[in-house]
Structures are given as C-alpha cells and as structure tokens.
Amino acid sequence: MRRTMMKSKLHRARVTDAHLDYEGSLTIDAQLMELADILPFEQVRVYNVNTGARFETYAIEGPAGRGDICLNGAAARMGAPGDLIIIVTYADYEEEEARRHTPRVVLLDAANKPKKPELVQRCHS
C-alpha cells in the first residue's frame, strides 16, 4: 500500500503581492523553496489562514532572499497581500517509508524569513 504524506511546508508565509493577469501559479522566494524542498512547477496546496480558502496550484521560483510570496492568476482571487498562508507539498510513500518519514517544516517570521536557517521537525496531531 502507498500512503500520501505531507512532504514539506512553509508555515505562516505572508502574501507579499497578487497578480490577477498573470498566467497562474504561486511565486515563492527561491531560498524558501530550497529550504522546503519545493521544485519549480511542483504542485502545492495553499491554505489561507485569514480567509479559510484552500486551493492547489504550482510553484514558480522568485528571486532569492526577498521573501516574495505572490498569488498569480486565479490564485490572486484566493487571498490578498498581508494574508497568512500555509504552503504544503505531499508525496506518495510505500508503507514502511511512510512510517519513517519526517516532513520538512519551515517556520516563517512576519517578513517571510525562516525562524531558523532550516527546521525539520516531526509533526504530531
């Protein structure tokens, strides 16, 4: 059996911009993508803490170190600059691998900077 598990997340990212007329996606600071193990064009799920909106899109790489988190295209209707969001990736794992898996969690401050250079933690419900 395969299980779908959280692979990584950027926790409490602040939306910095929104571009309705863009083709669509979520621009993420390249440094944050690397820390969270998110590849360009990888599917991401986004949970808006302010509005409760939940949606899927794909990641595109933004300039490193600026903290950019930009909702593009239709995603721009799902939030606004200043909103807090959680960006999550998932992956399928074989049963034994899933039981040993530890997701990568990057906690962000109000400026979209990692609270620690890299934080990997076991998530508990």
mmCIF file of C-alpha atoms in Angstrom:
data_model
loop_
_atom_site.group_PDB
_atom_site.id
_atom_site.type_symbol
_atom_site.label_atom_id
_atom_site.label_comp_id
_atom_site.label_asym_id
_atom_site.label_seq_id
_atom_site.Cartn_x
_atom_site.Cartn_y
_atom_site.Cartn_z
ATOM 1 C CA MET A 1 0.000 0.000 0.000
ATOM 2 C CA ARG A 2 1.100 3.550 -0.711
ATOM 3 C CA ARG A 3 0.264 6.470 1.555
ATOM 4 C CA THR A 4 0.136 10.141 0.701
ATOM 5 C CA MET A 5 2.046 12.088 3.350
ATOM 6 C CA MET A 6 2.967 15.717 3.867
ATOM 7 C CA LYS A 7 6.422 16.141 2.334
ATOM 8 C CA SER A 8 7.081 19.736 3.338
ATOM 9 C CA LYS A 9 5.539 23.052 4.239
ATOM 10 C CA LEU A 10 6.213 26.744 4.569
ATOM 11 C CA HIS A 11 4.267 27.659 7.690
ATOM 12 C CA ARG A 12 2.629 31.097 8.003
ATOM 13 C CA ALA A 13 4.064 32.729 4.896
ATOM 14 C CA ARG A 14 2.791 36.259 4.368
ATOM 15 C CA VAL A 15 1.432 37.067 0.894
ATOM 16 C CA THR A 16 3.502 39.944 -0.495
ATOM 17 C CA ASP A 17 1.678 40.528 -3.799
ATOM 18 C CA ALA A 18 -1.078 39.305 -6.110
ATOM 19 C CA HIS A 19 -1.180 39.488 -9.929
ATOM 20 C CA LEU A 20 -4.559 38.572 -11.396
ATOM 21 C CA ASP A 21 -3.428 38.981 -15.024
ATOM 22 C CA TYR A 22 -0.551 36.513 -14.719
ATOM 23 C CA GLU A 23 -0.966 33.025 -16.243
ATOM 24 C CA GLY A 24 -1.300 31.433 -12.811
ATOM 25 C CA SER A 25 0.799 29.917 -10.054
ATOM 26 C CA LEU A 26 2.412 30.871 -6.773
ATOM 27 C CA THR A 27 5.719 32.732 -6.806
ATOM 28 C CA ILE A 28 7.899 31.663 -3.873
ATOM 29 C CA ASP A 29 11.294 33.052 -2.865
ATOM 30 C CA ALA A 30 13.892 30.610 -4.281
ATOM 31 C CA GLN A 31 15.649 30.316 -0.907
ATOM 32 C CA LEU A 32 12.381 29.279 0.759
ATOM 33 C CA MET A 33 11.698 26.757 -1.996
ATOM 34 C CA GLU A 34 15.090 25.175 -1.383
ATOM 35 C CA LEU A 35 14.592 25.055 2.389
ATOM 36 C CA ALA A 36 11.169 23.426 1.969
ATOM 37 C CA ASP A 37 12.312 21.066 -0.818
ATOM 38 C CA ILE A 38 9.865 22.538 -3.352
ATOM 39 C CA LEU A 39 10.864 22.342 -7.020
ATOM 40 C CA PRO A 40 9.841 24.812 -9.714
ATOM 41 C CA PHE A 41 6.472 23.756 -11.183
ATOM 42 C CA GLU A 42 5.807 21.330 -8.315
ATOM 43 C CA GLN A 43 2.177 21.125 -7.221
ATOM 44 C CA VAL A 44 1.480 22.937 -3.959
ATOM 45 C CA ARG A 45 -1.588 23.222 -1.812
ATOM 46 C CA VAL A 46 -2.238 26.571 -0.205
ATOM 47 C CA TYR A 47 -4.277 27.171 2.947
ATOM 48 C CA ASN A 48 -5.194 30.796 3.659
ATOM 49 C CA VAL A 49 -5.247 31.357 7.422
ATOM 50 C CA ASN A 50 -7.109 34.675 7.078
ATOM 51 C CA THR A 51 -9.952 33.558 4.801
ATOM 52 C CA GLY A 52 -10.065 29.775 5.093
ATOM 53 C CA ALA A 53 -9.594 29.430 1.307
ATOM 54 C CA ARG A 54 -7.858 26.233 0.208
ATOM 55 C CA PHE A 55 -6.534 25.679 -3.307
ATOM 56 C CA GLU A 56 -3.958 23.916 -5.467
ATOM 57 C CA THR A 57 -1.537 25.497 -7.899
ATOM 58 C CA TYR A 58 2.143 25.135 -8.798
ATOM 59 C CA ALA A 59 5.268 26.856 -7.544
ATOM 60 C CA ILE A 60 7.440 29.178 -9.575
ATOM 61 C CA GLU A 61 10.776 30.427 -8.355
ATOM 62 C CA GLY A 62 11.108 34.052 -7.317
ATOM 63 C CA PRO A 63 14.272 35.995 -6.517
ATOM 64 C CA ALA A 64 16.202 34.515 -3.582
ATOM 65 C CA GLY A 65 16.285 36.295 -0.249
ATOM 66 C CA ARG A 66 13.495 38.826 -0.819
ATOM 67 C CA GLY A 67 10.732 36.830 0.858
ATOM 68 C CA ASP A 68 8.371 37.106 -2.115
ATOM 69 C CA ILE A 69 5.129 35.108 -1.893
ATOM 70 C CA CYS A 70 2.903 36.156 -4.792
ATOM 71 C CA LEU A 71 -0.508 34.810 -5.767
ATOM 72 C CA ASN A 72 -0.784 34.762 -9.571
ATOM 73 C CA GLY A 73 -3.700 34.318 -11.982
ATOM 74 C CA ALA A 74 -6.815 32.748 -10.481
ATOM 75 C CA ALA A 75 -4.928 32.221 -7.197
ATOM 76 C CA ALA A 76 -4.903 36.021 -6.817
ATOM 77 C CA ARG A 77 -8.635 35.746 -6.056
ATOM 78 C CA MET A 78 -7.885 33.414 -3.113
ATOM 79 C CA GLY A 79 -6.046 35.938 -0.962
ATOM 80 C CA ALA A 80 -4.554 39.395 -0.687
ATOM 81 C CA PRO A 81 -1.229 40.922 0.282
ATOM 82 C CA GLY A 82 -0.781 40.592 4.036
ATOM 83 C CA ASP A 83 -2.719 37.311 4.324
ATOM 84 C CA LEU A 84 -1.009 34.471 6.165
ATOM 85 C CA ILE A 85 -0.869 31.224 4.201
ATOM 86 C CA ILE A 86 0.474 27.723 4.665
ATOM 87 C CA ILE A 87 2.102 26.188 1.579
ATOM 88 C CA VAL A 88 2.179 22.377 1.626
ATOM 89 C CA THR A 89 3.544 19.649 -0.640
ATOM 90 C CA TYR A 90 2.597 15.985 -0.434
ATOM 91 C CA ALA A 91 4.228 12.820 -1.789
ATOM 92 C CA ASP A 92 3.359 9.138 -2.033
ATOM 93 C CA TYR A 93 5.416 6.733 0.056
ATOM 94 C CA GLU A 94 5.493 2.979 0.449
ATOM 95 C CA GLU A 95 4.103 1.797 3.803
ATOM 96 C CA GLU A 96 7.453 1.309 5.567
ATOM 97 C CA GLU A 97 8.907 4.507 4.137
ATOM 98 C CA ALA A 98 5.797 6.437 5.247
ATOM 99 C CA ARG A 99 6.211 5.201 8.816
ATOM 100 C CA ARG A 100 9.789 6.557 8.921
ATOM 101 C CA HIS A 101 9.074 9.773 7.007
ATOM 102 C CA THR A 102 9.664 13.142 8.667
ATOM 103 C CA PRO A 103 8.248 16.133 6.788
ATOM 104 C CA ARG A 104 10.338 19.243 6.325
ATOM 105 C CA VAL A 105 8.682 22.196 8.082
ATOM 106 C CA VAL A 106 9.992 25.736 7.662
ATOM 107 C CA LEU A 107 8.529 28.201 10.168
ATOM 108 C CA LEU A 108 8.494 31.768 8.872
ATOM 109 C CA ASP A 109 8.505 35.132 10.628
ATOM 110 C CA ALA A 110 6.456 38.189 9.610
ATOM 111 C CA ALA A 111 8.999 39.071 6.869
ATOM 112 C CA ASN A 112 8.947 35.544 5.358
ATOM 113 C CA LYS A 113 12.364 34.764 6.774
ATOM 114 C CA PRO A 114 12.986 31.332 8.323
ATOM 115 C CA LYS A 115 12.863 31.483 12.112
ATOM 116 C CA LYS A 116 15.815 29.092 11.984
ATOM 117 C CA PRO A 117 18.015 28.529 8.921
ATOM 118 C CA GLU A 118 16.374 25.160 8.405
ATOM 119 C CA LEU A 119 13.938 23.451 10.709
ATOM 120 C CA VAL A 120 12.994 19.846 10.245
ATOM 121 C CA GLN A 121 10.534 18.565 12.790
ATOM 122 C CA ARG A 122 8.171 15.664 13.290
ATOM 123 C CA CYS A 123 4.587 16.870 13.119
ATOM 124 C CA HIS A 124 2.112 15.476 15.623
ATOM 125 C CA SER A 125 -1.666 15.815 15.538
#
